[in-house]
């Protein structure tokens, strides 16, 4: 989704020129013709020309762009106090209380940072402190963040030779495409790779500290996971002394509809859970939830402090998000609207051979585009075309997956059935146009 | 500054109990009897009992606690839009423009993250990409952040055996206490250690990627640096192919009075500068400023994106901070008030043998407490006592340095001469009380 030429308006061209000059060449924009967004409200984004876009992409504005309850909570607290966790303050405790109440017993402690990367950094340090081991097991097309250590376990970018020999990968489970698609024993077979990973670590002189997965496998293309896989995999890791870290940065906070956290959909309880993006509806806040036992091991050698983590304003934002999720019934809405959309998409699939698979949970849905009827060949360039065409037609959507051929539906949770109908209408039109070219 | 027993009030005891239960044992509080701060305004913080404290500690609220211009900027933007840098938006460009204008020519590019740790993470990756080398040289009691990679170059915590052999230390320069105190050739001699560091890296099979310093050496105790040291040190590193990273997280944004950035006070231009804490007056925002040439090397293999970095709200906060610094003349105030305070403290030193040295620049001043007249023995426990007594008397201050014996004066930049007088009055009383016990 790189941009190849500036969009029409002089203003956009000017912004593109300034951006290249001031931010440099390492930044990327979405879309062949990038959008200049100036306003957001609920599920809607508006560009500088007043054009309205249905936002099917952004999960950070979890309860909707500029939700007044969250904005008010941030402003109210920002006017009064915003210090740090080395003074006593109620907000961080009130939020930790509400957050840990969302977890099974034993996961009682919350620690705060600013980004998902920082939360995963802390999880990694906790796991290493608890186990005394250094090995990390991660799926083979995962995204967990951008720091030096976390980019080593972000296996979707770059080559494996950048990684230390303490990091080993296992194939991400996938019931549609992959090693054991259609195999009745896929769960056992995928889980069996954890044995291989532990053996490989041992050959390199390491023991496993942790197995970490994004529990919706978003970057892997939101695959349907063979039932029982994750519980089996975690059992193998624990038997070898390792912990299980559930990266809930993307699936968490009710998006999946049936469950508040992704790990619940796999019937497995993590030792450490990390969360971020949607947590403050855009205010930078992230967290780790874990057990007193793990903290006990960590604090023998280390303290923890993060300047902007757990501040009164950050926690006011996060508290307001939880309140809106509860008061507006957004987890239930994710389930109902998600099921409605999934059902309609499955019907659309019957008429559109470019749709190879439709899958997901709640308001986190993937549409796997393929090269032809009954094909599983990834339609990567068509996916990029669909993303750009949908943008032209007023729908902001992204793509994901190993082959970047999965349209990713991940809107703010205030997404309605009417929004779903609009998406379906636009999607049908665009896929018809693209299918004609296949 | 750990707490040993709960403060008197039931409410504080209750907060302490909740904190232990919900945040765990890895978090630390300031002061023997922690404070429960509920409100902030300018240089003042207020506890739950309405007691007012002069804030001489907090540098994050750079332009004063809850500065209305910054709060308004955040609220105004939060109501309209808060997305990310993959859409076009003016704020990130307007801020990058203003920020890079504060740097010498060639340092034209700004990249955004959320915390100082993340900025240093990016600097490290840029330096490694540019040099193709992996070695890091860092002073021996430095703080640069909390992630796995950055904690390796945070040499003030833990032992060196946790560090990779690609990280080597040099003694932090110090004109009062240390290897070459009082030596006319201290600058050359301290700089000479860079040769040793480069040799040691070579023995370990590494070349230097970067030499990184906090340009005010805050964690080292704000030492007076022998003039010319840093320029000489950087010259040696550059001759060996390494870059110089100026960590401006603490000294930056005008605090030092004479200069906007710490590196300017050493008459040396960095290849990469990092900044954070004061940048958004408490809103989590950080940045890296560097050259197009370094970005050119980095972007061959890597893109850059940080979900919450450079958002419209983050940049609105940071823009507002720059505006206040300029409109209220806060750099000039840091110089004038800082010089006034420094002068008074030097006079106080003449009458208080517990004060071994007074040093610093602008509103970043260290008072080095010692064991007796003409002694350089660090008065560590007396420093902790002073910090706690000052808190009881309504002044929030911290300590720093290798021996934790340096009172650190680092208030919001709206600190006035009247505030300085109040600090001096309380400080004199407390030091008299403590001196009596020496």
mmCIF file of N, CA and C in Angstrom, chain A residues 317-371:
data_model
loop_
_atom_site.group_PDB
_atom_site.id
_atom_site.type_symbol
_atom_site.label_atom_id
_atom_site.label_comp_id
_atom_site.label_asym_id
_atom_site.label_seq_id
_atom_site.Cartn_x
_atom_site.Cartn_y
_atom_site.Cartn_z
ATOM 1 N N UNK A 317 -8.350 7.862 30.917
ATOM 2 C CA UNK A 317 -8.737 7.449 29.560
ATOM 3 C C UNK A 317 -9.122 5.976 29.538
ATOM 4 N N UNK A 318 -8.289 5.147 30.138
ATOM 5 C CA UNK A 318 -8.531 3.702 30.110
ATOM 6 C C UNK A 318 -9.788 3.329 30.889
ATOM 7 N N UNK A 319 -9.997 3.992 32.027
ATOM 8 C CA UNK A 319 -11.227 3.763 32.803
ATOM 9 C C UNK A 319 -12.461 4.123 31.983
ATOM 10 N N UNK A 320 -12.382 5.262 31.293
ATOM 11 C CA UNK A 320 -13.525 5.713 30.485
ATOM 12 C C UNK A 320 -13.821 4.712 29.363
ATOM 13 N N UNK A 321 -12.777 4.141 28.788
ATOM 14 C CA UNK A 321 -12.989 3.150 27.721
ATOM 15 C C UNK A 321 -13.724 1.927 28.266
ATOM 16 N N UNK A 322 -13.272 1.431 29.412
ATOM 17 C CA UNK A 322 -13.967 0.270 30.013
ATOM 18 C C UNK A 322 -15.424 0.603 30.316
ATOM 19 N N UNK A 323 -15.659 1.820 30.812
ATOM 20 C CA UNK A 323 -17.033 2.232 31.131
ATOM 21 C C UNK A 323 -17.905 2.246 29.875
ATOM 22 N N UNK A 324 -17.363 2.789 28.786
ATOM 23 C CA UNK A 324 -18.157 2.845 27.551
ATOM 24 C C UNK A 324 -18.409 1.434 27.018
ATOM 25 N N UNK A 325 -17.394 0.596 27.038
ATOM 26 C CA UNK A 325 -17.571 -0.789 26.567
ATOM 27 C C UNK A 325 -18.718 -1.435 27.336
ATOM 28 N N UNK A 326 -18.733 -1.208 28.653
ATOM 29 C CA UNK A 326 -19.782 -1.826 29.481
ATOM 30 C C UNK A 326 -21.137 -1.152 29.278
ATOM 31 N N UNK A 327 -21.146 0.191 29.387
ATOM 32 C CA UNK A 327 -22.426 0.905 29.340
ATOM 33 C C UNK A 327 -23.088 0.828 27.967
ATOM 34 N N UNK A 328 -22.306 0.820 26.905
ATOM 35 C CA UNK A 328 -22.901 0.741 25.565
ATOM 36 C C UNK A 328 -22.998 -0.706 25.068
ATOM 37 N N UNK A 329 -22.613 -1.644 25.910
ATOM 38 C CA UNK A 329 -22.723 -3.054 25.531
ATOM 39 C C UNK A 329 -21.934 -3.381 24.268
ATOM 40 N N UNK A 330 -20.703 -2.895 24.197
ATOM 41 C CA UNK A 330 -19.966 -3.005 22.929
ATOM 42 C C UNK A 330 -19.431 -4.411 22.649
ATOM 43 N N UNK A 331 -19.204 -5.183 23.710
ATOM 44 C CA UNK A 331 -18.801 -6.571 23.438
ATOM 45 C C UNK A 331 -19.971 -7.329 22.805
ATOM 46 N N UNK A 332 -21.165 -7.115 23.333
ATOM 47 C CA UNK A 332 -22.361 -7.739 22.753
ATOM 48 C C UNK A 332 -22.584 -7.239 21.329
ATOM 49 N N UNK A 333 -22.336 -5.945 21.106
ATOM 50 C CA UNK A 333 -22.489 -5.409 19.750
ATOM 51 C C UNK A 333 -21.473 -6.033 18.798
ATOM 52 N N UNK A 334 -20.258 -6.242 19.293
ATOM 53 C CA UNK A 334 -19.239 -6.880 18.459
ATOM 54 C C UNK A 334 -19.695 -8.273 18.044
ATOM 55 N N UNK A 335 -20.300 -8.975 18.991
ATOM 56 C CA UNK A 335 -20.781 -10.327 18.700
ATOM 57 C C UNK A 335 -21.934 -10.292 17.692
ATOM 58 N N UNK A 336 -22.944 -9.466 17.974
ATOM 59 C CA UNK A 336 -24.137 -9.443 17.118
ATOM 60 C C UNK A 336 -23.821 -8.907 15.723
ATOM 61 N N UNK A 337 -23.156 -7.746 15.687
ATOM 62 C CA UNK A 337 -22.852 -7.154 14.381
ATOM 63 C C UNK A 337 -21.842 -8.023 13.637
ATOM 64 N N UNK A 338 -20.897 -8.562 14.402
ATOM 65 C CA UNK A 338 -19.892 -9.437 13.790
ATOM 66 C C UNK A 338 -20.509 -10.685 13.191
ATOM 67 N N UNK A 339 -21.416 -11.310 13.946
ATOM 68 C CA UNK A 339 -22.079 -12.515 13.434
ATOM 69 C C UNK A 339 -22.919 -12.197 12.200
ATOM 70 N N UNK A 340 -23.619 -11.064 12.241
ATOM 71 C CA UNK A 340 -24.417 -10.617 11.095
ATOM 72 C C UNK A 340 -23.536 -10.454 9.860
ATOM 73 N N UNK A 341 -22.414 -9.771 10.058
ATOM 74 C CA UNK A 341 -21.499 -9.490 8.951
ATOM 75 C C UNK A 341 -20.871 -10.785 8.422
ATOM 76 N N UNK A 342 -20.469 -11.642 9.343
ATOM 77 C CA UNK A 342 -19.842 -12.913 8.961
ATOM 78 C C UNK A 342 -20.811 -13.752 8.132
ATOM 79 N N UNK A 343 -22.063 -13.763 8.558
ATOM 80 C CA UNK A 343 -23.091 -14.517 7.855
ATOM 81 C C UNK A 343 -23.290 -13.976 6.437
ATOM 82 N N UNK A 344 -23.389 -12.656 6.332
ATOM 83 C CA UNK A 344 -23.567 -12.021 5.016
ATOM 84 C C UNK A 344 -22.344 -12.270 4.125
ATOM 85 N N UNK A 345 -21.167 -12.208 4.726
ATOM 86 C CA UNK A 345 -19.943 -12.416 3.942
ATOM 87 C C UNK A 345 -19.857 -13.857 3.434
ATOM 88 N N UNK A 346 -20.334 -14.779 4.257
ATOM 89 C CA UNK A 346 -20.335 -16.179 3.829
ATOM 90 C C UNK A 346 -21.284 -16.369 2.643
ATOM 91 N N UNK A 347 -22.394 -15.634 2.674
ATOM 92 C CA UNK A 347 -23.323 -15.681 1.535
ATOM 93 C C UNK A 347 -22.678 -15.059 0.299
ATOM 94 N N UNK A 348 -21.965 -13.967 0.518
ATOM 95 C CA UNK A 348 -21.273 -13.303 -0.596
ATOM 96 C C UNK A 348 -20.217 -14.229 -1.208
ATOM 97 N N UNK A 349 -19.545 -14.965 -0.350
ATOM 98 C CA UNK A 349 -18.513 -15.920 -0.789
ATOM 99 C C UNK A 349 -19.091 -16.927 -1.795
ATOM 100 N N UNK A 350 -20.327 -17.337 -1.565
ATOM 101 C CA UNK A 350 -20.958 -18.317 -2.463
ATOM 102 C C UNK A 350 -21.080 -17.783 -3.889
ATOM 103 N N UNK A 351 -21.141 -16.436 -4.011
ATOM 104 C CA UNK A 351 -21.304 -15.816 -5.336
ATOM 105 C C UNK A 351 -20.028 -15.196 -5.889
ATOM 106 N N UNK A 352 -18.997 -15.199 -5.119
ATOM 107 C CA UNK A 352 -17.771 -14.496 -5.517
ATOM 108 C C UNK A 352 -16.602 -15.457 -5.338
ATOM 109 N N UNK A 353 -16.132 -16.000 -6.470
ATOM 110 C CA UNK A 353 -15.083 -17.001 -6.306
ATOM 111 C C UNK A 353 -13.776 -16.409 -5.814
ATOM 112 N N UNK A 354 -13.626 -15.055 -5.904
ATOM 113 C CA UNK A 354 -12.393 -14.437 -5.394
ATOM 114 C C UNK A 354 -12.301 -14.565 -3.866
ATOM 115 N N UNK A 355 -13.450 -14.786 -3.228
ATOM 116 C CA UNK A 355 -13.422 -15.000 -1.773
ATOM 117 C C UNK A 355 -13.166 -16.473 -1.498
ATOM 118 N N UNK A 356 -11.979 -16.768 -0.993
ATOM 119 C CA UNK A 356 -11.626 -18.150 -0.702
ATOM 120 C C UNK A 356 -12.104 -18.595 0.668
ATOM 121 N N UNK A 357 -12.101 -17.649 1.588
ATOM 122 C CA UNK A 357 -12.462 -17.999 2.962
ATOM 123 C C UNK A 357 -12.893 -16.732 3.690
ATOM 124 N N UNK A 358 -13.851 -16.913 4.592
ATOM 125 C CA UNK A 358 -14.269 -15.828 5.476
ATOM 126 C C UNK A 358 -14.185 -16.379 6.892
ATOM 127 N N UNK A 359 -13.563 -15.631 7.792
ATOM 128 C CA UNK A 359 -13.343 -16.182 9.134
ATOM 129 C C UNK A 359 -13.152 -15.051 10.134
ATOM 130 N N UNK A 360 -13.147 -15.398 11.380
ATOM 131 C CA UNK A 360 -12.921 -14.396 12.422
ATOM 132 C C UNK A 360 -13.910 -14.536 13.545
ATOM 133 N N UNK A 361 -13.935 -13.556 14.398
ATOM 134 C CA UNK A 361 -14.779 -13.578 15.585
ATOM 135 C C UNK A 361 -15.128 -12.145 15.950
ATOM 136 N N UNK A 362 -16.417 -11.914 16.231
ATOM 137 C CA UNK A 362 -16.855 -10.571 16.600
ATOM 138 C C UNK A 362 -16.522 -9.596 15.492
ATOM 139 N N UNK A 363 -15.975 -8.450 15.873
ATOM 140 C CA UNK A 363 -15.632 -7.443 14.867
ATOM 141 C C UNK A 363 -14.145 -7.511 14.506
ATOM 142 N N UNK A 364 -13.697 -8.719 14.276
ATOM 143 C CA UNK A 364 -12.329 -8.965 13.789
ATOM 144 C C UNK A 364 -12.441 -10.081 12.756
ATOM 145 N N UNK A 365 -12.610 -9.688 11.507
ATOM 146 C CA UNK A 365 -12.968 -10.635 10.446
ATOM 147 C C UNK A 365 -11.970 -10.530 9.304
ATOM 148 N N UNK A 366 -11.606 -11.685 8.753
ATOM 149 C CA UNK A 366 -10.719 -11.720 7.599
ATOM 150 C C UNK A 366 -11.425 -12.291 6.380
ATOM 151 N N UNK A 367 -11.179 -11.661 5.224
ATOM 152 C CA UNK A 367 -11.713 -12.171 3.962
ATOM 153 C C UNK A 367 -10.503 -12.545 3.115
ATOM 154 N N UNK A 368 -10.325 -13.845 2.918
ATOM 155 C CA UNK A 368 -9.140 -14.371 2.249
ATOM 156 C C UNK A 368 -9.406 -14.400 0.738
ATOM 157 N N UNK A 369 -8.706 -13.545 0.004
ATOM 158 C CA UNK A 369 -8.940 -13.456 -1.443
ATOM 159 C C UNK A 369 -7.998 -14.406 -2.184
ATOM 160 N N UNK A 370 -8.591 -15.123 -3.143
ATOM 161 C CA UNK A 370 -7.842 -16.164 -3.853
ATOM 162 C C UNK A 370 -7.944 -15.978 -5.371
ATOM 163 N N UNK A 371 -7.112 -16.759 -6.089
ATOM 164 C CA UNK A 371 -6.955 -16.564 -7.530
ATOM 165 C C UNK A 371 -8.050 -17.132 -8.409
#
